[in-house]
CSV table of C-alpha atoms in Angstrom, one decimal:
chain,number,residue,atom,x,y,z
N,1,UNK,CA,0.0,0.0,0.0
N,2,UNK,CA,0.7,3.5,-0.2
N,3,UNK,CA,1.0,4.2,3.7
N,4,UNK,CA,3.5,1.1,3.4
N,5,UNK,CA,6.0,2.5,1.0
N,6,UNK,CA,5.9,5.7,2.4
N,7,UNK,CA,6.7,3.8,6.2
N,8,UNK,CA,9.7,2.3,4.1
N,9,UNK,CA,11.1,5.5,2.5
N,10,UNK,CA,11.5,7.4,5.7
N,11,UNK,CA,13.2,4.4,7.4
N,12,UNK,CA,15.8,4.5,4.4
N,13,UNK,CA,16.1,8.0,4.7
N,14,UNK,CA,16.8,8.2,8.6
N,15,UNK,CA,20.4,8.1,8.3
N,16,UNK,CA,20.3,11.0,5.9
N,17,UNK,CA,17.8,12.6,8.4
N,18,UNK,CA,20.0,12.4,11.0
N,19,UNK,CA,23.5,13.9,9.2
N,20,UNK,CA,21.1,16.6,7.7
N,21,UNK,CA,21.5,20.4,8.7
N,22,UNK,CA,18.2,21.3,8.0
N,23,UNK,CA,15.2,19.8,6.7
N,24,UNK,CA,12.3,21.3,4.6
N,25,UNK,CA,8.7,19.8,4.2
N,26,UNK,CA,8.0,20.1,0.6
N,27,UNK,CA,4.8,18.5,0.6
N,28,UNK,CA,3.2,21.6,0.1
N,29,UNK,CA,5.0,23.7,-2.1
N,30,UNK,CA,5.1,23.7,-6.6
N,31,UNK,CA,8.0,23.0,-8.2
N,32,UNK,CA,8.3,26.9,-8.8
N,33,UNK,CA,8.0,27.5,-5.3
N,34,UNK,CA,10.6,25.3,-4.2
N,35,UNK,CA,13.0,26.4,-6.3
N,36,UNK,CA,12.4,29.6,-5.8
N,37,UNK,CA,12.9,28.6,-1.7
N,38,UNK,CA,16.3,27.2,-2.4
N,39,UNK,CA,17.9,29.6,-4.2
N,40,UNK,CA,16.6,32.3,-1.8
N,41,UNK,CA,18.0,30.4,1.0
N,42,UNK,CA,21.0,28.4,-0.8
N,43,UNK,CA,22.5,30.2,-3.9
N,44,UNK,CA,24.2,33.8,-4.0
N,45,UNK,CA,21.7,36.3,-5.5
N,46,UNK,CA,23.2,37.3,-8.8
N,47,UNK,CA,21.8,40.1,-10.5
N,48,UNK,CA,21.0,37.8,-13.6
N,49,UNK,CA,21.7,34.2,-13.3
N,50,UNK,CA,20.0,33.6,-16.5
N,51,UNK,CA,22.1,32.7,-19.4
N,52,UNK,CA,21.1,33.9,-22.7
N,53,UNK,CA,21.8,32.4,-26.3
N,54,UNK,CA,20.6,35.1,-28.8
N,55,UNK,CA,20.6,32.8,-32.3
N,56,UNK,CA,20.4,34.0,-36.1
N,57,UNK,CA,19.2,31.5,-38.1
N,58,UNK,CA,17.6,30.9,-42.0
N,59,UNK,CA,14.1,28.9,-42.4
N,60,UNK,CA,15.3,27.1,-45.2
N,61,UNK,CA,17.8,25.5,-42.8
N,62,UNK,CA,14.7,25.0,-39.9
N,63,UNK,CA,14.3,26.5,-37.0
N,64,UNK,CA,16.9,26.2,-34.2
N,65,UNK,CA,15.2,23.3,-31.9
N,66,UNK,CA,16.8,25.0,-28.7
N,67,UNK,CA,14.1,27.9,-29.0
N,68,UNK,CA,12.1,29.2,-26.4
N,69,UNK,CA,11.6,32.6,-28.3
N,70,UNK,CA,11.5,33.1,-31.7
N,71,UNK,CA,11.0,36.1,-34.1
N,72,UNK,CA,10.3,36.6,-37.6
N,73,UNK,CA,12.5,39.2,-40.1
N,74,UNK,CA,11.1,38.6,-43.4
N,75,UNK,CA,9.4,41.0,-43.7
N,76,UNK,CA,11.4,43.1,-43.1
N,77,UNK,CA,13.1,45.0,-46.7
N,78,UNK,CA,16.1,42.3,-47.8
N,79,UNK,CA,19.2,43.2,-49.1
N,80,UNK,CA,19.7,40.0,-50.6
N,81,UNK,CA,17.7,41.8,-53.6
N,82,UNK,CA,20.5,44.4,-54.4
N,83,UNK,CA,23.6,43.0,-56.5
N,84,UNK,CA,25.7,45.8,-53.8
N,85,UNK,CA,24.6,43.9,-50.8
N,86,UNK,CA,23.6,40.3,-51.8
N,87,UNK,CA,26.7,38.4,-51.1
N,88,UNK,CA,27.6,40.5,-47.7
N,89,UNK,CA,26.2,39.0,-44.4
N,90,UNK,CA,24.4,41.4,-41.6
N,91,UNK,CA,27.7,41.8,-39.8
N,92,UNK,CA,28.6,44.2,-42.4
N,93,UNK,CA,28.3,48.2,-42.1
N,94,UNK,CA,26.4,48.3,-45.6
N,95,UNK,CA,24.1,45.7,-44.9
N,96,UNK,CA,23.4,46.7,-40.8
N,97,UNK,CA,22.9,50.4,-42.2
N,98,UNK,CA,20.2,48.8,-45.1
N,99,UNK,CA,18.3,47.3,-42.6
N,100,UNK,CA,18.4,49.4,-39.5
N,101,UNK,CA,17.6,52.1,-41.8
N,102,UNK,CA,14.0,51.0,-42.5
N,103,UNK,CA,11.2,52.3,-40.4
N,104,UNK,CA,9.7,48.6,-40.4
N,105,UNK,CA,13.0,47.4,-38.8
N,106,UNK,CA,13.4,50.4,-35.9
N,107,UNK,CA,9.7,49.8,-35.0
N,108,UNK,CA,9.9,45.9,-35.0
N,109,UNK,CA,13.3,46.5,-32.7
N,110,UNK,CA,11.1,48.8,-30.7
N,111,UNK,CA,8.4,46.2,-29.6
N,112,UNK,CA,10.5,43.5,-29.6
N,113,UNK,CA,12.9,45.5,-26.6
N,114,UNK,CA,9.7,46.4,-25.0
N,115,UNK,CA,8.4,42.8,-24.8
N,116,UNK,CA,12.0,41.8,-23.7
N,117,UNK,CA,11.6,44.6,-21.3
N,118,UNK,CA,8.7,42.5,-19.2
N,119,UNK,CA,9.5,39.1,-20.4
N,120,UNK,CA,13.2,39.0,-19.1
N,121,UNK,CA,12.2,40.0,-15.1
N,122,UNK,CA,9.9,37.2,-15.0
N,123,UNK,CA,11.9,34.9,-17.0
N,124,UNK,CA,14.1,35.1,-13.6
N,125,UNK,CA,11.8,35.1,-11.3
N,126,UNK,CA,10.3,31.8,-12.1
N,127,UNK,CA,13.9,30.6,-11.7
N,128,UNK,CA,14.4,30.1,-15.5
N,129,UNK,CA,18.9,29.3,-15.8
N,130,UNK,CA,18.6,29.4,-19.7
N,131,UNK,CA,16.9,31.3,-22.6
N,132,UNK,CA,17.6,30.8,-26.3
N,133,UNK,CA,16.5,34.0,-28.5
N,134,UNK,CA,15.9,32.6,-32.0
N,135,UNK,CA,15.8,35.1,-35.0
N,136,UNK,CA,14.8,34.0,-38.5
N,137,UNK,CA,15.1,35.3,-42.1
N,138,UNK,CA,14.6,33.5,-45.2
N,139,UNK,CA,18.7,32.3,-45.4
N,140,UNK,CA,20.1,33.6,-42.0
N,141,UNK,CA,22.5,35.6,-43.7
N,142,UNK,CA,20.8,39.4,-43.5
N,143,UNK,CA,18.0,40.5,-41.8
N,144,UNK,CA,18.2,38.2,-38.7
N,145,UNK,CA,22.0,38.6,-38.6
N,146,UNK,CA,21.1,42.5,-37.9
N,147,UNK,CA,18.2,42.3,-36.0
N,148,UNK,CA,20.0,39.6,-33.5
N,149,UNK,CA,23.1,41.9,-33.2
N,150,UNK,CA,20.5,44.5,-32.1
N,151,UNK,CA,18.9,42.2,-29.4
N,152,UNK,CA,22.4,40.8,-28.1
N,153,UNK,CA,23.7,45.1,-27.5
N,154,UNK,CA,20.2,45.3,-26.0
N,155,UNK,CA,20.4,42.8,-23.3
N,156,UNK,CA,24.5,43.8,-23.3
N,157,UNK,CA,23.7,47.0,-22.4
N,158,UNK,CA,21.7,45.8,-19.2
N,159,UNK,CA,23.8,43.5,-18.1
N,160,UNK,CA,22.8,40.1,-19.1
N,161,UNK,CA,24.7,37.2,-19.6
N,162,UNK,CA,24.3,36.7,-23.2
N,163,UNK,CA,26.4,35.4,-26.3
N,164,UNK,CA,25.1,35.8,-30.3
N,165,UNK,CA,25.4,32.6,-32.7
N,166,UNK,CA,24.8,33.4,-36.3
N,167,UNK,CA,23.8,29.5,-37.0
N,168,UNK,CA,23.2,30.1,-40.6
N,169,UNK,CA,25.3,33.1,-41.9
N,170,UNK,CA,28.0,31.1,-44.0
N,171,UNK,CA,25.8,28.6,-45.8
């Protein structure tokens, strides 16, 4: 029965019982809640303990299967389309300047920092250690190459702990 096994559990865990500093009835709490108890009461508060993978990537390739978010850039204006541009990638100043230039692209980058903006605070409150940012254009050479540059300064600039792979940007 139930009341059985449970009889034999805590007489193989008296030993441990006994060597243990403190105990903690978790009967009660959620998952959430008790990790969010033992990292109050175990861990060093770190302003961000949250590691963040920012990813570029091209839809003709798939999507990245790490991805808790991902965002769209094709609709935003491509510079694979001009002969000047075409066989750069978004890390260069010609192409970054095409697309940031656009209002489509400064507006999208707008919403997309202000959904960051209340995403990221509870991200870390429910105890979440990793995050992978996906961004997608049609070859993952342009467009999300730029736009996930933008996103990586973004979080940068406020002090996350965040790295960029452009997944895509050679093929």
């Amino acid at each position: 029965s139930m009341l059985e096994k449970i009889a034999l559990e805590r007489e193989r865990l008296a030993q441990i019982r006994e060597m243990a500093d403190e105990i903690i009835d978790t009967s009660d709490y959620t998952v959430a809640e008790l990790r969010k108890k033992l990292t109050e009461r175990y861990f060093r508060r770190r302003k961000h303990r949250l590691q963040v993978l920012v990813v570029s990537f091209g839809y003709k390739f798939g999507l990245p299967l790490e991805s808790d978010l991902v965002l769209d850039t094709r609709f935003l204006p491509n510079p694979f389309y001009l002969e000047n541009l075409k066989e750069l990638t978004g890390r260069s100043q010609k192409v970054r300047g095409f697309v940031l230039e656009s209002t489509e692209t400064k507006e999208y980058l707008k919403k997309i920092f202000q959904m960051l903006e209340f995403l990221m605070p509870r991200f870390i409150s429910e105890g979440k250690s990793n995050l992978t940012i996906s961004i997608g254009c049609t070859g993952g050479k342009h467009r999300s190459v730029v736009v996930a540059t933008e996103i990586y300064r973004w979080l940068k600039s406020r002090k996350f702990n965040v790295r960029i792979f452009h997944r895509d940007i050679y093929k």
